[in-house]
Amino acid sequence: MIPLTAAAIAAATDGHLVPGTDPSLLVTAPASIDSRQVHPGGVFAALPGRRTDGHYHASAALAAGAALVLAARPVPAPAVQVTDVTRALGDLARHVADRLPATVIGITGSNGKTTTKDLATQVLAHHGPVAATDRSFNNELGFPLTVLRATPDTRYLILEMGARGRGHLSYLCGLVTPHVGVVLNVGTAHLGQYPDGQTGIAAAKSELLTGLPSADHGGLAILNADDPLVAAMAPLTPARTRWWSQRPHPNGVYARDVHVTPRGRACFTLHTPEGTAPVTLRLTGRHHVGNALAVAALALGLGLDHHTIADALSAAEPASGGRMQTIVRGDGVTLLHDAYNANPDSMAAALTTLSTMSARRRIAVLGEMADLGDHAAGAHHHLGVLAARAGLDVLITIGTRTAPLIADAADTEHSTLDIIAVPDSQAAHDVLSRILRPDDLVLIKASRAAHLEHLVAALSNR
Ligand code: ATP
Ligand code: MG
């Protein structure tokens, strides 16, 4: 964080110093909302949680090294008391961002935000110090916490921005206005939350672009030319637009010669207005080509040369935490751990990836997709059709609500496919333990609520 006194923090958050707090006390480290993970010298923000309330842990946070507590109720000094701690974190982020020399980059989209943010972090690090969102902390809390991670020498501040509905990104941009906005795609994630369907999702994401600075003031919009709903956002932004595409584009960044290795790594030739360069991603799945192109367009717009970008993309570590993670067991079975989350787009991308990788047998273990509202039945039916057409040897569905729709649709589409419908992941584990053989390739994917990472963990211990 940029160093701030307790008095400055109180002024920025419209709060008051709790008696006994030295106004000149200096806060130098980032903020935290978990008293067990405070940054020594940083702010501890006391918030009500699901199981406990941060206010009860203020003393523990100070004992663990926090310099100052931000609270909505009386707590021991040193502390600043405010009306609303979440709003105060936002105010503090705004205050800090106004004083940061960093270029602020916002990334939104239905799919691939974290992957793209992690790629961008690794590529832009070749140009200067980067601060970025931790994991997917992309909401009204995670966003300010990320801003507070920046230091005076941060050159790029990369913010993952999740839109939970209309007005959400406008709110985040009101706290800290990015100089650069990246819109990856408009898919079907969280469709159930949008009464007006994909039009609503597109409108929610476009809020990142309307608030960008004009081209004259350095505003830059990085847009996906292949997604019509994203392409249609171009007239909404006053910023300069840079395009990326999977097809030749007259003045954008694009990929040619895209192919996927038998182990699933995506390779392509990066074409830029400045020249071409080969890229071999360490990420699994063709769908990451789009994420990599977005990063290439971003980095080019920020002044990196195309050779550096291509080399940095090829060296970038894949995101962890169940996003197409490859786990090779001692007995030669390969697990494709994609259980972090699922929606219709990422399910389709994962099945395509599975179908292009080489293996003795390809097995998909699919759980239910959450948050689709009225679209749930249709989406699970469609997933079954896709699974039947994906060249699988075995399909295992997990769940009792919408999962049977996957199995039924797959059965209707491809009656000779080996389909096993089980109620829960314990039953899936029992089946898999029985049938898995060396060189089998197993995709495991569902929405986060299904917690299939436990199944992955149980299967990995072999
Ligand atoms: P969240 O909204 O949960 O934070 P996210 O947008 O940050 O998600 P990632 O965490 O990068 O997305 O990826 C989530 C899942 O989507 C993974 O299974 C990943 O393989 C898949 N995915 C990533 N990029 C794309 C894409 N461009 N198209 C389809 N699926 C994708
Ligand atoms: Mg994310």
Tab-separated table of C-alpha atoms and ligand atoms in Angstrom:
chain	number	residue	atom	x	y	z
A	1	MET	CA	0.000	0.000	0.000
A	2	ILE	CA	1.106	3.607	-0.345
A	3	PRO	CA	1.953	4.767	3.196
A	4	LEU	CA	-0.912	6.676	4.859
A	5	THR	CA	-1.340	8.052	8.367
A	6	ALA	CA	-4.269	7.080	10.578
A	7	ALA	CA	-5.487	10.685	10.260
A	8	ALA	CA	-5.418	10.473	6.459
A	9	ILE	CA	-7.316	7.173	6.552
A	10	ALA	CA	-9.956	8.694	8.851
A	11	ALA	CA	-10.327	11.681	6.518
A	12	ALA	CA	-10.559	9.494	3.389
A	13	THR	CA	-13.219	7.246	4.917
A	14	ASP	CA	-15.218	9.951	6.649
A	15	GLY	CA	-14.498	8.210	9.963
A	16	HIS	CA	-13.045	9.234	13.310
A	17	LEU	CA	-10.001	8.122	15.240
A	18	VAL	CA	-10.873	5.889	18.200
A	19	PRO	CA	-9.507	7.520	21.427
A	20	GLY	CA	-5.923	6.473	21.994
A	21	THR	CA	-5.092	6.325	18.285
A	22	ASP	CA	-2.020	8.354	17.254
A	23	PRO	CA	-3.059	10.446	14.218
A	24	SER	CA	0.461	10.190	12.789
A	25	LEU	CA	0.531	6.375	13.016
A	26	LEU	CA	1.734	5.144	9.627
A	27	VAL	CA	0.003	2.312	7.748
A	28	THR	CA	2.313	0.804	5.155
A	29	ALA	CA	0.959	-2.663	4.287
A	30	PRO	CA	-2.175	-3.902	2.471
A	31	ALA	CA	-5.526	-4.410	4.161
A	32	SER	CA	-6.974	-7.732	5.236
A	33	ILE	CA	-10.393	-8.926	6.370
A	34	ASP	CA	-9.174	-12.074	8.149
A	35	SER	CA	-7.469	-11.615	11.516
A	36	ARG	CA	-5.473	-14.812	10.867
A	37	GLN	CA	-3.999	-13.356	7.692
A	38	VAL	CA	-3.167	-9.762	8.548
A	39	HIS	CA	-0.312	-8.013	6.798
A	40	PRO	CA	2.008	-6.646	9.503
A	41	GLY	CA	1.723	-2.856	9.351
A	42	GLY	CA	-1.557	-2.982	7.422
A	43	VAL	CA	-5.242	-2.288	8.050
A	44	PHE	CA	-7.555	-4.936	9.486
A	45	ALA	CA	-11.093	-4.288	8.232
A	46	ALA	CA	-13.688	-5.708	10.660
A	47	LEU	CA	-16.626	-7.130	8.716
A	48	PRO	CA	-19.501	-9.397	9.624
A	49	GLY	CA	-18.962	-12.839	8.090
A	50	ARG	CA	-21.117	-15.927	7.799
A	51	ARG	CA	-19.801	-17.584	10.938
A	52	THR	CA	-18.270	-14.766	12.951
A	53	ASP	CA	-17.874	-11.004	13.050
A	54	GLY	CA	-14.514	-9.335	12.454
A	55	HIS	CA	-15.186	-6.915	15.302
A	56	TYR	CA	-14.665	-9.776	17.765
A	57	HIS	CA	-11.221	-10.370	16.269
A	58	ALA	CA	-9.901	-6.799	16.295
A	59	SER	CA	-7.573	-7.377	19.269
A	60	ALA	CA	-6.246	-10.582	17.716
A	61	ALA	CA	-5.552	-8.725	14.467
A	62	LEU	CA	-3.613	-6.018	16.339
A	63	ALA	CA	-1.690	-8.682	18.252
A	64	ALA	CA	-0.837	-10.336	14.923
A	65	GLY	CA	0.729	-7.108	13.662
A	66	ALA	CA	-2.068	-5.059	12.089
A	67	ALA	CA	-1.292	-1.348	12.441
A	68	LEU	CA	-4.885	-0.123	12.501
A	69	VAL	CA	-8.439	-1.487	12.655
A	70	LEU	CA	-11.239	-0.171	10.461
A	71	ALA	CA	-14.506	-0.858	12.268
A	72	ALA	CA	-18.172	0.094	12.436
A	73	ARG	CA	-18.425	-0.400	16.210
A	74	PRO	CA	-16.145	0.545	19.117
A	75	VAL	CA	-12.964	-1.568	19.108
A	76	PRO	CA	-9.598	-1.189	20.855
A	77	ALA	CA	-7.189	1.474	19.533
A	78	PRO	CA	-5.507	2.044	17.224
A	79	ALA	CA	-8.640	2.185	15.081
A	80	VAL	CA	-10.771	4.297	12.790
A	81	GLN	CA	-14.523	4.018	13.291
A	82	VAL	CA	-16.724	4.444	10.218
A	83	THR	CA	-20.405	3.954	9.388
A	84	ASP	CA	-19.938	1.156	6.877
A	85	VAL	CA	-16.668	-0.768	6.600
A	86	THR	CA	-17.209	-2.048	3.030
A	87	ARG	CA	-17.939	1.485	1.840
A	88	ALA	CA	-14.912	2.762	3.800
A	89	LEU	CA	-12.653	0.247	2.039
A	90	GLY	CA	-14.004	1.552	-1.270
A	91	ASP	CA	-13.340	5.162	-0.211
A	92	LEU	CA	-9.834	4.233	0.871
A	93	ALA	CA	-9.228	2.492	-2.462
A	94	ARG	CA	-10.373	5.617	-4.313
A	95	HIS	CA	-8.083	7.801	-2.195
A	96	VAL	CA	-5.125	5.502	-2.827
A	97	ALA	CA	-5.822	5.096	-6.559
A	98	ASP	CA	-5.871	8.875	-7.024
A	99	ARG	CA	-2.296	8.922	-5.723
A	100	LEU	CA	-0.960	5.905	-7.602
A	101	PRO	CA	1.144	6.427	-10.704
A	102	ALA	CA	0.110	2.926	-11.931
A	103	THR	CA	-1.822	2.182	-15.114
A	104	VAL	CA	-5.058	0.538	-13.945
A	105	ILE	CA	-6.394	-2.345	-16.048
A	106	GLY	CA	-9.896	-3.804	-15.547
A	107	ILE	CA	-10.749	-7.250	-16.931
A	108	THR	CA	-14.301	-8.523	-17.255
A	109	GLY	CA	-16.145	-11.224	-19.201
A	110	SER	CA	-18.234	-14.312	-18.544
A	111	ASN	CA	-15.326	-16.747	-18.882
A	112	GLY	CA	-11.589	-16.551	-18.407
A	113	LYS	CA	-11.172	-13.455	-16.230
A	114	THR	CA	-8.823	-15.102	-13.730
A	115	THR	CA	-6.897	-16.951	-16.437
A	116	THR	CA	-6.442	-13.727	-18.414
A	117	LYS	CA	-5.573	-11.725	-15.299
A	118	ASP	CA	-2.905	-14.300	-14.367
A	119	LEU	CA	-1.492	-14.316	-17.921
A	120	ALA	CA	-1.470	-10.510	-18.045
A	121	THR	CA	0.290	-10.367	-14.677
A	122	GLN	CA	3.057	-12.620	-15.942
A	123	VAL	CA	3.431	-10.845	-19.296
A	124	LEU	CA	3.338	-7.258	-18.013
A	125	ALA	CA	5.871	-8.154	-15.298
A	126	HIS	CA	8.405	-7.951	-18.165
A	127	HIS	CA	7.679	-4.215	-18.294
A	128	GLY	CA	7.479	-3.283	-14.613
A	129	PRO	CA	6.108	-4.209	-11.193
A	130	VAL	CA	2.516	-5.535	-11.256
A	131	ALA	CA	-0.121	-5.746	-8.511
A	132	ALA	CA	-3.173	-7.868	-9.287
A	133	THR	CA	-6.327	-9.384	-7.875
A	134	ASP	CA	-5.687	-12.363	-5.616
A	135	ARG	CA	-7.468	-15.454	-7.024
A	136	SER	CA	-11.003	-14.313	-8.049
A	137	PHE	CA	-11.503	-11.603	-5.444
A	138	ASN	CA	-13.411	-9.510	-7.935
A	139	ASN	CA	-16.394	-8.032	-6.079
A	140	GLU	CA	-17.057	-4.882	-4.059
A	141	LEU	CA	-14.728	-6.166	-1.333
A	142	GLY	CA	-12.008	-7.878	-3.354
A	143	PHE	CA	-11.733	-4.939	-5.732
A	144	PRO	CA	-10.722	-2.335	-3.103
A	145	LEU	CA	-8.526	-4.878	-1.301
A	146	THR	CA	-6.621	-5.340	-4.571
A	147	VAL	CA	-6.184	-1.597	-5.046
A	148	LEU	CA	-4.730	-1.399	-1.539
A	149	ARG	CA	-2.101	-3.997	-2.517
A	150	ALA	CA	-0.469	-1.541	-4.918
A	151	THR	CA	2.737	0.190	-3.831
A	152	PRO	CA	4.239	3.475	-5.052
A	153	ASP	CA	6.390	1.596	-7.573
A	154	THR	CA	3.516	-0.522	-9.001
A	155	ARG	CA	3.442	0.146	-12.738
A	156	TYR	CA	0.373	-1.927	-13.601
A	157	LEU	CA	-2.592	-2.603	-11.351
A	158	ILE	CA	-4.680	-5.436	-12.799
A	159	LEU	CA	-8.216	-5.743	-11.479
A	160	GLU	CA	-10.488	-8.718	-12.176
A	161	MET	CA	-14.024	-7.325	-12.296
A	162	GLY	CA	-16.999	-9.630	-11.827
A	163	ALA	CA	-20.417	-8.240	-12.800
A	164	ARG	CA	-23.213	-9.569	-10.591
A	165	GLY	CA	-25.856	-7.469	-12.358
A	166	ARG	CA	-26.535	-4.069	-13.856
A	167	GLY	CA	-24.802	-1.194	-12.090
A	168	HIS	CA	-22.159	-3.371	-10.467
A	169	LEU	CA	-19.235	-2.479	-12.734
A	170	SER	CA	-20.307	1.185	-12.728
A	171	TYR	CA	-20.045	1.061	-8.948
A	172	LEU	CA	-16.547	-0.487	-9.094
A	173	CYS	CA	-15.426	1.990	-11.794
A	174	GLY	CA	-16.756	4.790	-9.588
A	175	LEU	CA	-14.316	3.674	-6.889
A	176	VAL	CA	-11.354	3.349	-9.219
A	177	THR	CA	-11.637	4.157	-12.907
A	178	PRO	CA	-9.457	1.874	-15.012
A	179	HIS	CA	-7.375	3.404	-17.810
A	180	VAL	CA	-7.675	0.175	-19.774
A	181	GLY	CA	-10.750	-2.078	-20.041
A	182	VAL	CA	-10.637	-5.658	-21.352
A	183	VAL	CA	-13.948	-7.356	-22.232
A	184	LEU	CA	-13.380	-11.020	-23.014
A	185	ASN	CA	-16.798	-12.412	-23.906
A	186	VAL	CA	-20.496	-12.369	-23.099
A	187	GLY	CA	-21.536	-15.893	-22.244
A	188	THR	CA	-24.196	-17.558	-20.204
A	189	ALA	CA	-22.629	-17.602	-16.725
A	190	HIS	CA	-25.130	-16.531	-14.022
A	191	LEU	CA	-27.850	-16.256	-16.696
A	192	GLY	CA	-30.475	-16.891	-14.009
A	193	GLN	CA	-29.648	-13.508	-12.446
A	194	TYR	CA	-30.476	-11.554	-15.614
A	195	PRO	CA	-34.204	-11.285	-16.497
A	196	ASP	CA	-33.277	-9.905	-19.932
A	197	GLY	CA	-30.845	-12.748	-20.688
A	198	GLN	CA	-27.604	-12.186	-22.599
A	199	THR	CA	-28.590	-8.619	-23.516
A	200	GLY	CA	-28.551	-7.848	-19.806
A	201	ILE	CA	-25.214	-9.587	-19.321
A	202	ALA	CA	-23.737	-7.554	-22.202
A	203	ALA	CA	-25.120	-4.292	-20.787
A	204	ALA	CA	-23.658	-5.099	-17.365
A	205	LYS	CA	-20.194	-5.789	-18.853
A	206	SER	CA	-20.235	-2.717	-21.090
A	207	GLU	CA	-20.263	-0.500	-17.984
A	208	LEU	CA	-16.491	-1.051	-17.812
A	209	LEU	CA	-16.103	0.595	-21.229
A	210	THR	CA	-18.395	3.601	-20.889
A	211	GLY	CA	-16.391	4.891	-17.922
A	212	LEU	CA	-12.926	4.664	-19.560
A	213	PRO	CA	-10.955	7.848	-20.255
A	214	SER	CA	-11.027	9.162	-23.820
A	215	ALA	CA	-8.384	8.148	-26.347
A	216	ASP	CA	-6.720	11.571	-25.863
A	217	HIS	CA	-6.323	10.814	-22.165
A	218	GLY	CA	-4.843	7.381	-22.691
A	219	GLY	CA	-8.065	5.330	-22.470
A	220	LEU	CA	-7.739	1.912	-24.103
A	221	ALA	CA	-10.429	-0.722	-24.737
A	222	ILE	CA	-9.301	-4.269	-25.579
A	223	LEU	CA	-12.168	-6.026	-27.343
A	224	ASN	CA	-12.958	-9.462	-28.737
A	225	ALA	CA	-13.839	-9.014	-32.410
A	226	ASP	CA	-15.240	-12.578	-32.601
A	227	ASP	CA	-18.000	-12.048	-30.023
A	228	PRO	CA	-20.785	-9.978	-31.599
A	229	LEU	CA	-22.058	-8.790	-28.221
A	230	VAL	CA	-18.575	-7.540	-27.299
A	231	ALA	CA	-17.905	-6.051	-30.741
A	232	ALA	CA	-21.170	-4.106	-30.467
A	233	MET	CA	-19.781	-2.340	-27.376
A	234	ALA	CA	-17.089	-0.467	-29.359
A	235	PRO	CA	-19.233	2.639	-30.043
A	236	LEU	CA	-19.967	2.945	-26.307
A	237	THR	CA	-16.420	3.779	-25.277
A	238	PRO	CA	-14.557	7.060	-25.694
A	239	ALA	CA	-11.291	5.094	-25.432
A	240	ARG	CA	-9.096	3.903	-28.308
A	241	THR	CA	-10.093	0.361	-29.276
A	242	ARG	CA	-7.656	-2.466	-29.906
A	243	TRP	CA	-9.119	-5.650	-31.331
A	244	TRP	CA	-8.167	-9.269	-31.001
A	245	SER	CA	-9.566	-12.155	-32.985
A	246	GLN	CA	-9.063	-15.806	-33.839
A	247	ARG	CA	-9.415	-14.839	-37.519
A	248	PRO	CA	-7.273	-12.476	-39.600
A	249	HIS	CA	-8.122	-8.928	-38.577
A	250	PRO	CA	-7.007	-5.869	-40.562
A	251	ASN	CA	-5.649	-3.838	-37.637
A	252	GLY	CA	-5.915	-6.160	-34.666
A	253	VAL	CA	-3.996	-8.942	-33.004
A	254	TYR	CA	-4.927	-12.394	-34.252
A	255	ALA	CA	-3.939	-16.068	-34.238
A	256	ARG	CA	-3.104	-18.275	-37.235
A	257	ASP	CA	-2.105	-21.959	-37.384
A	258	VAL	CA	-3.954	-22.732	-34.142
A	259	HIS	CA	-3.487	-26.328	-33.061
A	260	VAL	CA	-3.582	-28.307	-29.864
A	261	THR	CA	-0.880	-30.826	-28.907
A	262	PRO	CA	-1.927	-34.360	-27.881
A	263	ARG	CA	-1.410	-33.223	-24.264
A	264	GLY	CA	-3.847	-30.345	-24.810
A	265	ARG	CA	-1.469	-27.382	-25.043
A	266	ALA	CA	-2.643	-24.691	-27.448
A	267	CYS	CA	-0.134	-23.412	-30.035
A	268	PHE	CA	-0.527	-20.595	-32.535
A	269	THR	CA	1.281	-17.919	-34.494
A	270	LEU	CA	0.652	-14.498	-33.007
A	271	HIS	CA	0.029	-11.868	-35.681
A	272	THR	CA	0.344	-8.225	-34.702
A	273	PRO	CA	0.603	-5.054	-36.777
A	274	GLU	CA	4.320	-5.078	-35.817
A	275	GLY	CA	5.092	-8.666	-36.847
A	276	THR	CA	4.522	-12.334	-36.022
A	277	ALA	CA	5.861	-14.718	-33.379
A	278	PRO	CA	5.133	-18.329	-32.325
A	279	VAL	CA	3.331	-19.085	-29.042
A	280	THR	CA	3.028	-22.420	-27.229
A	281	LEU	CA	0.833	-22.009	-24.176
A	282	ARG	CA	1.354	-24.103	-21.060
A	283	LEU	CA	-2.415	-23.931	-20.503
A	284	THR	CA	-4.669	-26.830	-21.463
A	285	GLY	CA	-7.386	-26.207	-24.033
A	286	ARG	CA	-7.911	-24.327	-27.252
A	287	HIS	CA	-10.219	-21.847	-25.533
A	288	HIS	CA	-7.196	-20.245	-23.883
A	289	VAL	CA	-6.064	-18.914	-27.262
A	290	GLY	CA	-8.650	-16.147	-26.891
A	291	ASN	CA	-7.463	-15.297	-23.391
A	292	ALA	CA	-3.850	-15.178	-24.630
A	293	LEU	CA	-4.795	-12.949	-27.586
A	294	ALA	CA	-6.544	-10.528	-25.244
A	295	VAL	CA	-3.337	-10.309	-23.209
A	296	ALA	CA	-1.263	-9.841	-26.378
A	297	ALA	CA	-3.505	-6.963	-27.523
A	298	LEU	CA	-3.324	-5.438	-24.043
A	299	ALA	CA	0.459	-5.731	-23.770
A	300	LEU	CA	0.978	-4.384	-27.288
A	301	GLY	CA	-1.248	-1.426	-26.452
A	302	LEU	CA	0.922	-0.771	-23.398
A	303	GLY	CA	4.103	-0.764	-25.450
A	304	LEU	CA	5.584	-4.273	-25.144
A	305	ASP	CA	7.049	-5.740	-28.323
A	306	HIS	CA	5.521	-8.818	-29.904
A	307	HIS	CA	8.555	-11.077	-29.355
A	308	THR	CA	8.583	-10.357	-25.610
A	309	ILE	CA	4.835	-10.927	-25.468
A	310	ALA	CA	4.978	-14.250	-27.333
A	311	ASP	CA	7.846	-15.518	-25.169
A	312	ALA	CA	6.143	-14.413	-21.945
A	313	LEU	CA	2.846	-16.049	-22.960
A	314	SER	CA	4.692	-19.289	-23.739
A	315	ALA	CA	6.441	-19.242	-20.363
A	316	ALA	CA	3.368	-18.289	-18.305
A	317	GLU	CA	2.305	-20.742	-15.609
A	318	PRO	CA	-1.242	-22.081	-15.847
A	319	ALA	CA	-3.753	-20.860	-13.269
A	320	SER	CA	-4.131	-23.300	-10.404
A	321	GLY	CA	-7.175	-24.253	-8.386
A	322	GLY	CA	-9.040	-26.623	-10.657
A	323	ARG	CA	-8.963	-24.761	-13.949
A	324	MET	CA	-8.009	-27.434	-16.443
A	325	GLN	CA	-5.250	-28.663	-14.166
A	326	THR	CA	-3.551	-31.817	-15.428
A	327	ILE	CA	-2.809	-34.423	-12.757
A	328	VAL	CA	-0.961	-37.562	-13.874
A	329	ARG	CA	-1.328	-40.426	-11.395
A	330	GLY	CA	1.350	-42.970	-10.687
A	331	ASP	CA	-0.667	-45.614	-12.558
A	332	GLY	CA	-0.781	-43.481	-15.740
A	333	VAL	CA	-4.353	-42.223	-15.405
A	334	THR	CA	-4.586	-38.492	-16.236
A	335	LEU	CA	-7.133	-36.286	-14.465
A	336	LEU	CA	-8.235	-33.015	-16.043
A	337	HIS	CA	-9.258	-31.130	-12.914
A	338	ASP	CA	-11.693	-28.419	-14.054
A	339	ALA	CA	-13.923	-28.541	-10.997
A	340	TYR	CA	-13.358	-24.890	-10.021
A	341	ASN	CA	-16.637	-23.896	-11.668
A	342	ALA	CA	-18.877	-24.547	-14.671
A	343	ASN	CA	-21.364	-22.878	-16.954
A	344	PRO	CA	-22.560	-23.853	-20.457
A	345	ASP	CA	-19.626	-22.123	-22.217
A	346	SER	CA	-16.857	-23.519	-20.057
A	347	MET	CA	-18.469	-27.001	-20.138
A	348	ALA	CA	-18.424	-26.861	-23.956
A	349	ALA	CA	-14.805	-25.665	-23.958
A	350	ALA	CA	-13.766	-28.455	-21.580
A	351	LEU	CA	-15.487	-31.167	-23.662
A	352	THR	CA	-13.847	-29.854	-26.829
A	353	THR	CA	-10.478	-29.990	-25.085
A	354	LEU	CA	-11.082	-33.532	-23.880
A	355	SER	CA	-12.097	-34.663	-27.346
A	356	THR	CA	-8.871	-33.348	-28.924
A	357	MET	CA	-6.462	-34.912	-26.427
A	358	SER	CA	-4.973	-38.343	-26.950
A	359	ALA	CA	-5.824	-41.129	-24.509
A	360	ARG	CA	-6.734	-44.799	-24.301
A	361	ARG	CA	-10.255	-43.837	-23.193
A	362	ARG	CA	-11.809	-40.409	-22.697
A	363	ILE	CA	-14.076	-40.177	-19.679
A	364	ALA	CA	-16.149	-37.118	-18.723
A	365	VAL	CA	-17.412	-36.804	-15.152
A	366	LEU	CA	-19.934	-33.983	-15.197
A	367	GLY	CA	-21.896	-32.481	-12.329
A	368	GLU	CA	-24.643	-29.902	-12.342
A	369	MET	CA	-24.384	-26.253	-13.449
A	370	ALA	CA	-25.821	-23.750	-10.960
A	371	ASP	CA	-27.293	-20.292	-11.344
A	372	LEU	CA	-29.055	-20.775	-14.691
A	373	GLY	CA	-32.614	-20.040	-13.539
A	374	ASP	CA	-35.215	-20.922	-16.183
A	375	HIS	CA	-32.433	-21.930	-18.572
A	376	ALA	CA	-31.274	-24.817	-16.385
A	377	ALA	CA	-33.241	-27.627	-18.028
A	378	GLY	CA	-32.374	-26.590	-21.587
A	379	ALA	CA	-28.713	-26.045	-20.741
A	380	HIS	CA	-28.294	-29.485	-19.135
A	381	HIS	CA	-30.079	-31.137	-22.047
A	382	HIS	CA	-27.766	-29.341	-24.488
A	383	LEU	CA	-24.734	-30.407	-22.440
A	384	GLY	CA	-25.844	-34.026	-22.799
A	385	VAL	CA	-26.026	-33.602	-26.579
A	386	LEU	CA	-22.534	-32.061	-26.645
A	387	ALA	CA	-21.158	-34.850	-24.465
A	388	ALA	CA	-22.635	-37.462	-26.813
A	389	ARG	CA	-20.894	-35.791	-29.757
A	390	ALA	CA	-17.529	-35.335	-28.012
A	391	GLY	CA	-16.066	-38.723	-28.888
A	392	LEU	CA	-16.225	-39.971	-25.291
A	393	ASP	CA	-15.866	-43.564	-24.169
A	394	VAL	CA	-17.638	-43.093	-20.850
A	395	LEU	CA	-19.900	-40.345	-19.494
A	396	ILE	CA	-20.546	-40.199	-15.746
A	397	THR	CA	-23.124	-37.683	-14.503
A	398	ILE	CA	-23.315	-36.699	-10.846
A	399	GLY	CA	-26.473	-35.345	-9.218
A	400	THR	CA	-30.169	-35.905	-8.875
A	401	ARG	CA	-31.717	-32.608	-9.986
A	402	THR	CA	-30.519	-31.539	-13.426
A	403	ALA	CA	-27.761	-34.119	-14.022
A	404	PRO	CA	-30.270	-36.792	-15.171
A	405	LEU	CA	-31.142	-34.438	-18.048
A	406	ILE	CA	-27.521	-34.631	-19.222
A	407	ALA	CA	-27.584	-38.425	-19.137
A	408	ASP	CA	-30.977	-38.679	-20.871
A	409	ALA	CA	-30.022	-36.307	-23.670
A	410	ALA	CA	-26.702	-38.071	-24.218
A	411	ASP	CA	-28.456	-41.432	-24.323
A	412	THR	CA	-30.991	-40.217	-26.891
A	413	GLU	CA	-28.245	-38.692	-29.030
A	414	HIS	CA	-25.802	-41.624	-28.823
A	415	SER	CA	-27.368	-44.796	-27.525
A	416	THR	CA	-24.143	-46.844	-27.524
A	417	LEU	CA	-22.158	-44.430	-25.349
A	418	ASP	CA	-21.399	-45.913	-21.928
A	419	ILE	CA	-23.391	-43.620	-19.608
A	420	ILE	CA	-23.388	-43.995	-15.823
A	421	ALA	CA	-25.651	-41.691	-13.792
A	422	VAL	CA	-24.782	-41.537	-10.091
A	423	PRO	CA	-26.369	-39.488	-7.290
A	424	ASP	CA	-23.242	-38.107	-5.611
A	425	SER	CA	-19.476	-37.896	-5.789
A	426	GLN	CA	-18.948	-40.820	-3.417
A	427	ALA	CA	-20.786	-43.036	-5.886
A	428	ALA	CA	-18.750	-41.527	-8.727
A	429	HIS	CA	-15.590	-42.324	-6.816
A	430	ASP	CA	-16.679	-45.939	-6.381
A	431	VAL	CA	-17.392	-46.298	-10.109
A	432	LEU	CA	-14.158	-44.620	-11.176
A	433	SER	CA	-12.056	-46.673	-8.762
A	434	ARG	CA	-13.445	-49.749	-10.431
A	435	ILE	CA	-13.117	-48.775	-14.077
A	436	LEU	CA	-10.000	-46.587	-14.390
A	437	ARG	CA	-7.073	-48.070	-16.311
A	438	PRO	CA	-3.627	-46.690	-17.288
A	439	ASP	CA	-3.737	-44.001	-20.023
A	440	ASP	CA	-7.373	-43.142	-19.343
A	441	LEU	CA	-8.071	-39.389	-19.463
A	442	VAL	CA	-10.751	-38.129	-17.075
A	443	LEU	CA	-12.349	-34.671	-17.173
A	444	ILE	CA	-13.987	-33.655	-13.870
A	445	LYS	CA	-16.205	-30.577	-13.964
A	446	ALA	CA	-19.246	-29.018	-12.283
A	447	SER	CA	-20.277	-25.779	-10.668
A	448	ARG	CA	-18.464	-24.833	-7.504
A	449	ALA	CA	-21.423	-25.821	-5.332
A	450	ALA	CA	-20.847	-29.480	-6.252
A	451	HIS	CA	-17.367	-29.416	-4.644
A	452	LEU	CA	-15.972	-31.997	-7.025
A	453	GLU	CA	-12.477	-30.955	-5.929
A	454	HIS	CA	-12.962	-33.518	-3.134
A	455	LEU	CA	-13.529	-36.201	-5.761
A	456	VAL	CA	-10.367	-35.038	-7.550
A	457	ALA	CA	-8.425	-35.184	-4.285
A	458	ALA	CA	-9.697	-38.688	-3.538
A	459	LEU	CA	-8.856	-39.861	-7.059
A	460	SER	CA	-5.432	-38.205	-7.058
A	461	ASN	CA	-4.150	-40.271	-4.136
A	462	ARG	CA	-3.242	-43.251	-6.245
B	1	ATP	P1	-15.229	-16.556	-12.127
B	1	ATP	O1	-16.353	-15.697	-12.650
B	1	ATP	O2	-15.699	-17.765	-11.410
B	1	ATP	O3	-14.210	-15.765	-11.361
B	1	ATP	P2	-13.433	-16.464	-14.412
B	1	ATP	O4	-14.112	-15.621	-15.441
B	1	ATP	O5	-12.388	-15.799	-13.594
B	1	ATP	O6	-14.493	-17.168	-13.468
B	1	ATP	P3	-11.526	-18.593	-14.978
B	1	ATP	O7	-11.397	-18.862	-13.531
B	1	ATP	O8	-10.345	-18.038	-15.684
B	1	ATP	O9	-12.807	-17.667	-15.249
B	1	ATP	O10	-11.984	-19.929	-15.707
B	1	ATP	C1	-13.142	-20.615	-15.240
B	1	ATP	C2	-13.450	-21.780	-16.144
B	1	ATP	O11	-13.720	-21.317	-17.472
B	1	ATP	C3	-12.332	-22.777	-16.300
B	1	ATP	O12	-12.927	-24.032	-16.433
B	1	ATP	C4	-11.648	-22.381	-17.590
B	1	ATP	O13	-10.989	-23.461	-18.217
B	1	ATP	C5	-12.842	-21.920	-18.423
B	1	ATP	N1	-12.490	-20.885	-19.400
B	1	ATP	C6	-11.494	-19.989	-19.328
B	1	ATP	N2	-11.494	-19.178	-20.394
B	1	ATP	C7	-12.527	-19.564	-21.175
B	1	ATP	C8	-13.060	-19.126	-22.423
B	1	ATP	N3	-12.495	-18.092	-23.065
B	1	ATP	N4	-14.136	-19.788	-22.920
B	1	ATP	C9	-14.698	-20.826	-22.261
B	1	ATP	N5	-14.240	-21.296	-21.095
B	1	ATP	C10	-13.177	-20.679	-20.539
B	2	MG	MG	-12.303	-15.497	-11.587
